[in-house]
Coordinates of C-alpha atoms in Angstrom, one line a residue:
Chain I
X23 CA 22.2 -96.4 150.9
X24 CA 22.2 -97.6 147.4
X25 CA 22.1 -94.1 146.1
X26 CA 25.2 -93.2 148.0
X27 CA 27.1 -96.1 146.7
X28 CA 28.9 -95.1 143.5
X29 CA 28.4 -97.7 140.8
X30 CA 30.2 -98.1 137.5
X31 CA 27.1 -99.6 135.8
X32 CA 25.1 -96.5 135.5
X33 CA 23.9 -97.5 132.0
X34 CA 22.4 -100.6 133.6
X35 CA 20.7 -98.6 136.3
X36 CA 19.1 -96.1 134.0
X37 CA 16.4 -98.2 132.5
X38 CA 15.4 -99.4 135.9
X39 CA 14.9 -95.9 137.2
X40 CA 12.8 -95.0 134.2
X41 CA 10.8 -98.1 134.6
X42 CA 9.9 -97.1 138.2
X43 CA 8.9 -93.7 136.8
X44 CA 6.7 -95.4 134.3
X45 CA 5.1 -97.5 137.0
X46 CA 4.6 -94.4 139.2
X47 CA 2.8 -92.7 136.3
X48 CA 0.7 -95.7 135.6
X49 CA -0.4 -95.7 139.2
X50 CA -1.1 -92.0 139.1
X51 CA -3.3 -92.6 136.0
X52 CA -5.2 -95.3 137.8
X53 CA -6.0 -93.0 140.7
X54 CA -6.8 -90.0 138.4
X55 CA -8.7 -91.8 135.7
X56 CA -12.2 -90.8 136.8
X57 CA -11.3 -87.3 137.7
X58 CA -9.3 -86.7 134.5
X59 CA -12.2 -87.9 132.4
X60 CA -14.4 -85.5 134.4
X61 CA -12.1 -82.6 134.0
X62 CA -11.8 -83.1 130.2
X63 CA -15.4 -84.2 129.4
X64 CA -17.4 -82.1 132.0
X65 CA -15.3 -79.0 132.3
X66 CA -12.6 -78.2 129.7
X67 CA -14.4 -79.7 126.8
X68 CA -17.7 -77.9 127.6
X69 CA -15.8 -74.6 128.3
X70 CA -14.4 -74.7 124.7
X71 CA -17.7 -76.0 123.2
X72 CA -19.7 -73.3 124.9
X73 CA -17.3 -70.6 123.6
X74 CA -17.8 -72.0 120.1
X75 CA -21.5 -72.2 120.5
X76 CA -21.7 -68.5 121.5
X77 CA -21.0 -67.7 117.8
X78 CA -23.9 -69.8 116.6
X79 CA -27.6 -69.9 116.4
X80 CA -28.9 -73.2 117.6
X81 CA -32.3 -74.5 118.7
X82 CA -30.9 -78.1 119.5
X83 CA -32.9 -79.6 116.6
X84 CA -30.9 -78.9 113.5
X85 CA -27.2 -78.3 113.3
X86 CA -25.8 -75.1 114.9
X87 CA -25.6 -72.3 112.4
X88 CA -22.5 -70.0 112.5
X89 CA -23.6 -66.3 112.9
X90 CA -20.3 -64.7 113.9
X91 CA -20.8 -61.9 116.4
X92 CA -24.5 -61.6 116.1
X93 CA -25.2 -62.9 119.6
X94 CA -22.9 -60.3 121.0
X95 CA -24.6 -57.6 119.0
X96 CA -28.0 -58.8 120.2
X97 CA -26.8 -58.9 123.7
X98 CA -25.6 -55.2 123.7
X99 CA -29.1 -54.0 122.8
X100 CA -31.0 -56.6 124.9
X101 CA -32.7 -54.7 127.8
X102 CA -33.3 -57.9 129.7
X103 CA -29.6 -58.7 129.6
X104 CA -28.6 -55.4 131.0
X105 CA -31.3 -55.7 133.7
X106 CA -30.0 -59.2 134.6
X107 CA -26.4 -57.9 134.7
X108 CA -27.4 -55.0 136.9
X109 CA -29.4 -57.3 139.2
X110 CA -26.6 -59.7 139.5
X111 CA -24.1 -57.0 140.4
X112 CA -26.5 -55.3 142.8
X113 CA -27.1 -58.7 144.5
X114 CA -23.4 -59.3 144.9
X115 CA -22.5 -55.8 146.1
X116 CA -25.2 -55.9 148.8
X117 CA -25.3 -59.6 149.9
X118 CA -21.6 -60.3 150.0
X119 CA -20.5 -57.6 152.5
X120 CA -23.7 -58.0 154.5
X121 CA -23.4 -61.7 154.8
X122 CA -19.6 -61.7 155.5
X123 CA -19.9 -58.9 158.1
X124 CA -22.8 -60.7 159.9
X125 CA -20.9 -63.9 159.9
X126 CA -17.7 -62.2 161.2
X127 CA -19.6 -60.5 164.0
X128 CA -21.2 -63.7 165.1
X129 CA -18.0 -65.7 165.0
X130 CA -16.3 -63.0 167.1
X131 CA -19.2 -63.1 169.5
X132 CA -19.0 -66.9 169.7
X133 CA -15.3 -66.9 170.1
X134 CA -15.6 -65.0 173.4
X135 CA -15.9 -68.4 175.0
X136 CA -19.7 -68.2 175.1
X137 CA -21.1 -71.5 176.4
X138 CA -22.7 -73.8 173.9
X139 CA -20.8 -72.8 170.8
X140 CA -21.7 -76.1 169.2
X141 CA -25.3 -75.5 169.7
X142 CA -25.2 -72.1 168.0
X143 CA -23.1 -73.5 165.2
X144 CA -25.7 -76.2 164.6
X145 CA -28.5 -73.8 164.6
X146 CA -26.7 -71.4 162.2
X147 CA -26.0 -74.2 159.8
X148 CA -29.7 -75.3 159.6
X149 CA -30.7 -72.9 156.8
X150 CA -27.8 -74.2 154.7
X151 CA -28.9 -77.8 155.1
X152 CA -32.4 -77.1 154.1
X153 CA -32.9 -77.0 150.3
X154 CA -33.1 -73.7 148.5
X155 CA -36.6 -74.7 147.4
X156 CA -37.7 -75.3 151.0
X157 CA -36.2 -72.1 152.3
X158 CA -37.4 -70.1 149.3
X159 CA -41.0 -71.3 150.0
X160 CA -40.4 -70.5 153.7
X161 CA -39.4 -67.0 153.0
X162 CA -42.2 -66.7 150.5
X163 CA -44.5 -67.3 153.4
X164 CA -42.6 -65.1 155.9
X165 CA -42.8 -62.2 153.5
X166 CA -46.3 -62.8 152.2
X167 CA -48.2 -59.5 152.5
X168 CA -51.3 -61.3 153.9
X169 CA -50.2 -64.5 155.6
X170 CA -46.7 -63.6 156.6
X171 CA -45.7 -62.6 160.1
X172 CA -43.0 -60.1 158.9
X173 CA -45.5 -57.5 157.5
X174 CA -47.8 -58.1 160.5
X175 CA -44.9 -57.2 162.9
X176 CA -43.9 -54.2 160.7
X177 CA -47.5 -53.1 160.9
X178 CA -47.6 -53.5 164.7
X179 CA -44.4 -51.4 164.9
X180 CA -46.1 -48.7 162.8
X181 CA -43.7 -49.2 159.9
X182 CA -44.7 -49.4 156.2
X183 CA -45.4 -52.9 154.9
X184 CA -43.8 -53.5 151.5
X185 CA -45.2 -55.9 149.0
X186 CA -41.9 -57.7 149.0
X187 CA -41.8 -60.4 146.2
X188 CA -44.7 -58.8 144.4
X189 CA -43.2 -55.4 144.3
X190 CA -40.6 -54.4 141.7
X191 CA -38.6 -52.4 144.2
X192 CA -38.7 -54.8 147.2
X193 CA -38.4 -58.1 145.4
X194 CA -34.6 -58.0 145.1
X195 CA -34.1 -56.9 148.7
X196 CA -36.3 -59.9 149.7
X197 CA -34.1 -62.3 147.7
X198 CA -31.0 -60.8 149.3
X199 CA -32.5 -61.2 152.8
X200 CA -33.2 -64.9 152.0
X201 CA -29.8 -65.6 150.6
X202 CA -27.9 -63.9 153.5
X203 CA -30.1 -65.8 156.0
X204 CA -29.4 -69.0 154.2
X205 CA -25.6 -68.7 153.8
X206 CA -24.2 -66.9 156.8
X207 CA -23.8 -70.1 158.9
X208 CA -21.2 -71.5 156.6
X209 CA -19.0 -68.4 157.0
X210 CA -19.5 -68.4 160.8
X211 CA -18.0 -71.9 160.8
X212 CA -15.0 -70.9 158.7
X213 CA -14.4 -67.7 160.7
X214 CA -14.6 -69.6 164.0
X215 CA -12.0 -72.1 162.7
X216 CA -9.8 -69.2 161.7
X217 CA -10.2 -67.4 165.0
X218 CA -9.5 -70.5 167.0
X219 CA -6.3 -71.0 164.9
X220 CA -4.8 -67.7 166.1
X221 CA -2.1 -68.5 168.7
X222 CA -2.9 -67.3 172.2
X223 CA 0.7 -66.1 172.6
X224 CA 0.1 -63.3 170.1
X225 CA -2.6 -61.8 172.3
X226 CA -0.5 -62.3 175.4
X227 CA 2.4 -60.5 173.8
X228 CA 0.1 -57.7 172.7
X229 CA -1.2 -57.4 176.3
X230 CA 2.3 -57.1 177.6
X231 CA 2.8 -54.3 175.2
X232 CA -0.2 -52.6 176.8
X233 CA -2.7 -53.2 173.9
X234 CA -6.4 -52.7 174.7
X235 CA -9.3 -54.7 173.3
X236 CA -9.7 -52.7 170.2
X237 CA -6.0 -52.5 169.4
X238 CA -5.7 -56.2 169.9
X239 CA -8.5 -56.7 167.4
X240 CA -6.9 -54.4 164.9
X241 CA -3.3 -55.6 165.2
X242 CA -3.7 -59.2 166.0
X243 CA -7.2 -60.6 165.1
X244 CA -7.7 -58.8 161.8
X245 CA -4.3 -59.5 160.2
X246 CA -4.3 -63.1 161.5
X247 CA -7.8 -63.6 160.1
X248 CA -7.1 -62.0 156.7
X249 CA -6.3 -65.3 154.8
X250 CA -9.6 -66.7 156.1
X251 CA -11.3 -63.5 155.0
X252 CA -9.9 -63.9 151.5
X253 CA -11.2 -67.5 151.3
X254 CA -14.6 -66.5 152.6
X255 CA -14.9 -63.5 150.2
X256 CA -13.9 -65.6 147.2
X257 CA -16.4 -68.3 148.0
X258 CA -19.1 -65.8 148.7
X259 CA -18.4 -63.9 145.5
X260 CA -18.6 -67.1 143.4
X261 CA -21.8 -68.1 145.1
X262 CA -23.4 -64.6 144.7
X263 CA -23.2 -65.0 140.9
X264 CA -25.2 -68.2 141.1
X265 CA -28.6 -67.1 142.3
X266 CA -31.1 -69.3 140.6
X267 CA -33.3 -71.3 142.9
X268 CA -35.0 -68.5 144.8
X269 CA -35.8 -66.7 141.6
X270 CA -37.0 -69.9 139.9
X271 CA -39.3 -70.9 142.8
X272 CA -40.7 -67.5 143.8
X273 CA -40.5 -64.9 141.1
X274 CA -39.5 -66.5 137.8
X275 CA -37.4 -63.3 137.4
X276 CA -40.2 -60.9 137.9
X277 CA -42.0 -58.6 138.8
X278 CA -40.9 -56.6 135.7
X279 CA -37.6 -58.4 135.6
X280 CA -36.7 -57.0 139.0
X281 CA -35.1 -60.3 140.1
X282 CA -33.8 -61.8 136.9
X283 CA -30.2 -62.7 137.3
X284 CA -27.6 -63.7 134.7
X285 CA -27.8 -67.4 135.7
X286 CA -31.6 -67.3 135.4
X287 CA -31.5 -65.6 132.1
X288 CA -29.0 -68.3 130.8
X289 CA -31.5 -70.9 131.8
X290 CA -34.4 -69.1 130.3
X291 CA -32.7 -68.4 127.0
X292 CA -31.3 -71.9 126.7
X293 CA -33.9 -74.3 128.1
X294 CA -37.1 -72.4 127.8
X295 CA -36.5 -70.4 124.6
X296 CA -34.1 -73.0 123.1
X297 CA -31.6 -70.4 122.0
X298 CA -28.5 -72.3 122.9
X299 CA -26.1 -70.0 121.0
X300 CA -27.4 -66.9 122.8
X301 CA -27.5 -68.7 126.1
X302 CA -23.8 -69.7 125.6
X303 CA -22.9 -66.1 124.9
X304 CA -24.8 -65.0 128.1
X305 CA -23.0 -67.7 130.1
X306 CA -19.6 -66.3 128.9
X307 CA -20.5 -62.9 130.3
X308 CA -21.2 -64.6 133.6
X309 CA -17.9 -66.4 133.3
X310 CA -16.0 -63.3 132.5
X311 CA -17.6 -61.4 135.4
X312 CA -16.7 -64.2 137.8
X313 CA -13.1 -64.3 136.6
X314 CA -12.7 -60.6 136.7
X315 CA -14.1 -60.2 140.2
X316 CA -12.3 -63.1 141.7
X317 CA -9.1 -61.9 139.9
X318 CA -9.4 -58.5 141.4
X319 CA -9.9 -60.0 144.8
X320 CA -6.9 -62.3 144.3
X321 CA -4.6 -59.6 143.2
X322 CA -5.7 -57.3 146.0
X323 CA -4.5 -59.7 148.6
X324 CA -1.0 -58.3 148.5
X325 CA -2.4 -55.1 150.1
X326 CA -4.4 -56.6 152.9
X327 CA -3.8 -60.3 153.4
X328 CA -1.2 -61.1 156.0
X329 CA 0.8 -64.3 155.7
X330 CA 3.2 -65.4 158.4
Chain U
X18 CA -16.7 -46.3 182.9
X19 CA -14.3 -48.7 184.6
X20 CA -12.8 -51.6 182.8
X21 CA -15.0 -54.0 184.6
X22 CA -18.2 -52.1 183.7
X23 CA -16.9 -51.9 180.1
X24 CA -16.4 -55.7 180.0
X25 CA -20.0 -56.2 181.3
X26 CA -21.4 -53.9 178.6
X27 CA -19.5 -55.8 175.9
X28 CA -20.6 -59.1 177.2
X29 CA -24.2 -58.0 177.4
X30 CA -24.1 -56.7 173.8
X31 CA -22.5 -60.0 172.7
X32 CA -25.3 -62.0 174.2
X33 CA -28.0 -59.7 172.8
X34 CA -26.4 -60.0 169.3
X35 CA -26.3 -63.8 169.5
X36 CA -29.9 -64.1 170.8
X37 CA -31.0 -61.9 167.9
X38 CA -29.3 -64.2 165.5
X39 CA -30.8 -67.3 167.1
X40 CA -34.3 -65.7 166.8
X41 CA -33.6 -64.8 163.2
X42 CA -32.8 -68.4 162.3
X43 CA -35.4 -70.2 164.5
X44 CA -38.5 -68.0 164.0
X45 CA -38.8 -68.8 160.3
X46 CA -38.4 -72.5 161.0
X47 CA -40.9 -72.3 163.8
X48 CA -43.3 -70.5 161.6
X49 CA -42.9 -73.1 158.9
X50 CA -43.7 -75.9 161.4
X51 CA -46.7 -74.1 162.9
X52 CA -48.1 -73.2 159.5
X53 CA -47.9 -76.8 158.4
X54 CA -49.9 -77.8 161.4
X55 CA -52.7 -75.3 160.8
X56 CA -56.0 -75.9 159.1
X57 CA -56.3 -73.8 155.9
X58 CA -58.7 -71.4 157.5
X59 CA -56.2 -70.3 160.1
X60 CA -53.4 -69.4 157.7
X61 CA -54.7 -65.9 157.0
X62 CA -55.8 -65.2 160.6
X63 CA -55.2 -61.7 161.8
X64 CA -53.5 -61.4 164.2
X65 CA -51.4 -64.5 163.2
X66 CA -51.8 -67.6 165.3
X67 CA -48.4 -68.3 166.8
X68 CA -49.6 -71.6 168.3
X69 CA -51.6 -73.9 166.0
X70 CA -55.0 -74.4 167.6
X71 CA -56.4 -76.8 166.7
X72 CA -53.4 -78.9 165.6
X73 CA -54.3 -80.2 162.2
X74 CA -52.4 -82.9 160.2
X75 CA -54.5 -82.6 157.1
X76 CA -51.7 -80.7 155.2
X77 CA -49.3 -83.6 155.7
X78 CA -51.8 -86.1 154.4
X79 CA -52.7 -83.9 151.4
X80 CA -49.1 -83.6 150.4
X81 CA -49.1 -87.3 149.5
X82 CA -52.4 -87.0 147.7
X83 CA -51.6 -83.9 145.6
X84 CA -48.0 -84.9 144.7
X85 CA -46.5 -88.4 144.1
X86 CA -44.5 -87.5 147.2
X87 CA -43.2 -91.0 148.0
X88 CA -41.9 -91.4 144.4
X89 CA -40.2 -88.1 144.4
X90 CA -38.6 -88.8 147.7
X91 CA -37.4 -92.2 146.5
X92 CA -36.0 -90.7 143.3
X93 CA -34.1 -88.0 145.3
X94 CA -32.8 -90.6 147.7
X95 CA -31.6 -92.8 144.9
X96 CA -29.8 -90.0 143.0
X97 CA -28.3 -88.5 146.1
X98 CA -27.1 -91.9 147.5
X99 CA -25.6 -93.1 144.3
X100 CA -24.1 -89.7 143.5
X101 CA -22.5 -89.6 146.9
X102 CA -20.9 -93.0 146.4
X103 CA -19.5 -91.7 143.1
X104 CA -18.1 -88.6 144.8
X105 CA -16.5 -90.6 147.6
X106 CA -14.8 -93.0 145.2
X107 CA -13.6 -90.6 142.5
X108 CA -12.7 -87.7 144.8
X109 CA -10.8 -89.8 147.3
X110 CA -8.8 -91.5 144.6
X111 CA -7.9 -88.2 142.8
X112 CA -7.3 -86.4 146.1
X113 CA -4.8 -89.0 147.1
X114 CA -3.0 -88.8 143.8
X115 CA -2.6 -85.0 144.0
X116 CA -1.7 -85.2 147.7
X117 CA 0.8 -88.1 147.7
X118 CA 1.7 -89.7 144.4
X119 CA 4.6 -88.2 142.4
X120 CA 3.9 -87.8 138.7
X121 CA 4.6 -85.3 135.9
X122 CA 2.3 -82.3 136.1
X123 CA 1.0 -82.8 139.5
X124 CA 1.0 -79.2 140.6
X125 CA -0.5 -77.8 137.3
X126 CA -3.2 -80.5 137.6
X127 CA -4.1 -79.6 141.1
X128 CA -4.2 -75.9 140.1
X129 CA -6.5 -76.7 137.1
X130 CA -8.8 -78.6 139.5
X131 CA -8.9 -75.6 141.8
X132 CA -9.5 -73.2 138.9
X133 CA -12.4 -75.3 137.7
X134 CA -14.3 -74.1 140.9
X135 CA -14.5 -70.7 139.2
X136 CA -16.4 -72.1 136.2
X137 CA -20.1 -71.4 136.7
X138 CA -22.2 -74.4 136.0
X139 CA -24.2 -72.3 133.5
X140 CA -21.1 -72.2 131.2
X141 CA -20.8 -75.9 130.9
X142 CA -24.5 -77.0 131.3
X143 CA -25.4 -76.7 127.6
X144 CA -22.5 -78.8 126.3
X145 CA -23.1 -81.3 129.1
X146 CA -26.8 -81.4 128.1
X147 CA -25.7 -82.1 124.5
X148 CA -23.4 -84.9 125.7
X149 CA -26.2 -86.5 127.7
X150 CA -28.6 -86.2 124.8
X151 CA -26.1 -88.0 122.5
X152 CA -25.7 -90.7 125.1
X153 CA -29.5 -91.1 125.2
X154 CA -29.6 -90.1 128.8
X155 CA -32.2 -87.3 128.8
X156 CA -35.0 -88.4 131.0
X157 CA -32.7 -90.9 132.6
X158 CA -31.5 -90.4 136.2
X159 CA -28.1 -91.7 135.2
X160 CA -27.5 -88.2 133.7
X161 CA -27.5 -86.9 137.3
X162 CA -25.6 -89.8 138.8
X163 CA -22.7 -90.5 136.3
X164 CA -21.0 -87.0 136.6
X165 CA -20.6 -87.7 140.3
X166 CA -18.3 -90.6 139.5
X167 CA -16.0 -88.3 137.5
X168 CA -14.6 -86.3 140.4
X169 CA -15.4 -82.7 141.3
X170 CA -13.2 -79.8 142.4
X171 CA -14.6 -79.3 145.9
X172 CA -14.4 -83.0 146.8
X173 CA -10.9 -83.6 145.4
X174 CA -9.7 -80.5 147.2
X175 CA -11.2 -81.5 150.5
X176 CA -9.8 -85.0 150.4
X177 CA -6.4 -83.7 149.3
X178 CA -6.3 -81.3 152.2
X179 CA -7.1 -84.2 154.6
X180 CA -4.5 -86.6 153.1
X181 CA -1.9 -83.9 153.5
X182 CA -2.4 -84.0 157.2
X183 CA -1.6 -87.7 157.5
X184 CA 2.0 -88.7 158.5
X185 CA 4.0 -90.2 155.6
X186 CA 5.5 -92.8 157.9
X187 CA 2.4 -94.9 157.6
X188 CA 2.8 -95.3 153.9
X189 CA 6.5 -95.8 154.1
X190 CA 6.0 -98.8 156.4
X191 CA 3.5 -100.4 154.1
X192 CA 5.8 -99.7 151.1
X193 CA 8.6 -101.6 152.8
X194 CA 6.2 -104.5 153.3
X195 CA 5.8 -104.5 149.5
X196 CA 2.3 -103.0 149.2
X197 CA 1.5 -101.2 145.9
X198 CA 0.0 -97.7 146.0
X199 CA -3.6 -99.0 145.6
X200 CA -3.2 -101.4 148.5
X201 CA -1.7 -98.6 150.6
X202 CA -4.6 -96.4 149.7
X203 CA -7.2 -99.1 150.5
X204 CA -5.7 -100.6 153.6
X205 CA -3.7 -97.8 155.2
X206 CA -5.2 -94.5 154.1
X207 CA -8.9 -95.1 153.8
X208 CA -9.4 -96.5 157.2
X209 CA -7.9 -93.3 158.7
X210 CA -10.0 -91.1 156.5
X211 CA -13.4 -91.7 158.0
X212 CA -13.8 -88.0 159.2
X213 CA -13.0 -86.6 155.7
X214 CA -15.1 -89.1 153.9
X215 CA -18.0 -88.4 156.3
X216 CA -17.7 -84.7 155.7
X217 CA -17.6 -85.2 151.9
X218 CA -20.6 -87.6 152.1
X219 CA -22.7 -85.1 154.0
X220 CA -21.8 -82.3 151.6
X221 CA -22.4 -84.3 148.5
X222 CA -25.6 -85.9 149.8
X223 CA -27.1 -82.5 150.9
X224 CA -26.1 -80.9 147.6
X225 CA -27.6 -83.6 145.5
X226 CA -30.7 -83.9 147.7
X227 CA -31.3 -80.2 147.4
X228 CA -30.3 -79.7 143.7
X229 CA -32.9 -78.0 141.6
X230 CA -31.2 -76.9 138.3
X231 CA -29.8 -80.2 137.0
X232 CA -32.9 -82.4 137.5
X233 CA -34.9 -79.5 136.0
X234 CA -32.7 -79.7 132.8
X235 CA -32.3 -83.5 132.5
X236 CA -35.6 -84.9 133.7
X237 CA -39.0 -84.0 132.4
X238 CA -41.1 -87.1 133.4
X239 CA -42.8 -86.7 136.8
X240 CA -42.2 -90.3 137.7
X241 CA -38.4 -89.7 137.4
X242 CA -38.4 -86.3 139.0
X243 CA -36.8 -85.2 142.3
X244 CA -38.3 -83.6 145.4
X245 CA -37.1 -80.0 144.9
X246 CA -38.5 -79.9 141.3
X247 CA -41.7 -81.6 142.4
X248 CA -42.2 -79.1 145.3
X249 CA -41.4 -76.1 143.1
X250 CA -44.1 -77.1 140.6
X251 CA -46.5 -77.0 143.5
X252 CA -46.2 -73.2 144.0
X253 CA -48.0 -72.4 140.9
X254 CA -51.0 -74.7 141.5
X255 CA -51.3 -74.3 145.2
X256 CA -49.8 -70.8 145.7
X257 CA -51.7 -69.8 148.8
X258 CA -52.1 -73.2 150.4
X259 CA -49.3 -72.3 152.7
X260 CA -50.0 -75.2 155.1
X261 CA -49.6 -77.6 152.2
X262 CA -46.5 -76.0 150.9
X263 CA -44.9 -75.9 154.4
X264 CA -45.7 -79.5 155.1
X265 CA -44.1 -80.5 151.8
X266 CA -41.0 -78.3 152.5
X267 CA -40.7 -79.6 156.0
X268 CA -40.9 -83.2 154.9
X269 CA -38.3 -82.6 152.2
X270 CA -35.9 -81.1 154.7
X271 CA -36.0 -84.0 157.2
X272 CA -33.6 -86.5 155.5
X273 CA -30.8 -84.1 154.9
X274 CA -31.4 -82.6 158.4
X275 CA -31.1 -86.0 160.1
X276 CA -27.8 -86.8 158.2
X277 CA -26.5 -83.4 159.1
X278 CA -27.3 -83.8 162.8
X279 CA -25.7 -87.2 163.0
X280 CA -22.5 -86.1 161.2
X281 CA -22.2 -82.4 162.0
X282 CA -18.9 -82.7 163.9
X283 CA -17.2 -84.2 160.9
X284 CA -18.9 -81.7 158.6
X285 CA -17.7 -78.7 160.7
X286 CA -14.1 -80.0 160.9
X287 CA -14.3 -80.7 157.1
X288 CA -15.3 -77.2 156.4
X289 CA -12.5 -75.9 158.7
X290 CA -10.0 -78.1 156.9
X291 CA -11.1 -76.9 153.5
X292 CA -10.8 -73.3 154.5
X293 CA -7.2 -73.7 155.7
X294 CA -5.8 -73.1 152.3
X295 CA -2.2 -73.9 152.1
X296 CA -0.3 -74.9 149.0

């Protein structure tokens, strides 16, 4: 009401308005104090510092020594780096589609009003709740050529029994199997929430138009689920660049660098070989890779993500 | 094939698929439990023993003898509990600000917080290590706890999404009664936020309980170390003692598992809320 009442004393009101703005900002600062310190000290500052460090040679003991583009030059000819990059990309390219497709399939199956959805959901989330260290050990046992049941069953079925984590060819697939097993439950939960958010009327309308099961799936379910799909893909992509624990626990990057990932190489270069400058340069490759891949996915949404 | 037959085939296939998935998840956990309950001699039995016979608890006892297991567990519990409290405080405060308070630069700030999810920890860990070193916090569990009091993209985002769903009228009524924003937050908003806070608590606790990389970097003394690091050092020394390794892994899973089972409903709705991204 007061706003609607014209007043001749606008010059008197003005400072009052700005004071309430100041108060509002002061309150905002109170609420945000912790998070702002965190954003500046633990994220933005380190991003800048790490960029600067990537042009230095530093063993943590003396002061960092500026070396220009040396780290970058070293990186280009570093065979382990290329192997790590290749492994990281291979892991992403296989594990993301596999994990997302498996989760989507299970969510669709559960969404057909199967009894006990909650029970399935609980079970599928168990691998996620268990620590990476525990599940890595668990799969280390499952895939153990001597003590593990997987190779025993493969043998019973007359199939070949790979050496898994001890074999340069099979070690990466083993890590991928573990990771997909561990993470798919999270995506099932998200897909289920997405599926349950699709209005029933859309299916009814499609049925009236004579749509069958597969055409309802293609013309209602998939487009309506596409925003969820984008979210799942972005999260899965980010996570897929972060494979550290399984490699650390089981293979230490071996055999013959078959499972070394970029994150593991950053750790090794930084905290085992104390080459902080080189590790920073490596971490920026990882950063760039993440940004480019997520950026591509984000820009692609215009083509396939359907918004109401 | 008639439509009815077709439906039955699809239904059967659906169930077969689900059963396969259930086996895929439960067999490894079953094998873990069974192995932990076997005497060492039975681990390499061929054909494998699917039921432990005799049931043997030696491995569980040996875990406590070989590792300072109780200390490790206590360290993990301390870090996870304090870190979770930090996340709850800092993320709910910041989440409320970006959801409800009006201030200059609110949208860019929220966007920056979201973008920070794209920053791999490996990019920031070396500078953070240097900060902690300068603060004298290397080999101090505070190095793992303090950052949790400084927000975090996921937690802030989750809380913000939840606060956006609350009706504004509640705050308006309190405002008319002369409450300041902090009082409104404390007495009106927080009591309604149990589900979101529970979800965030479960996520934070599990993440901290299971964290391997940060304790590995910041802590080197065994008496300060956490469970995941302690167990992972095990693999080198006791690589084929699978009953021992599985007993340790099993024990390490239990606390997070219990919390998850108690609070899973809130966790599931929290994940669902977080995935419903709307600006």
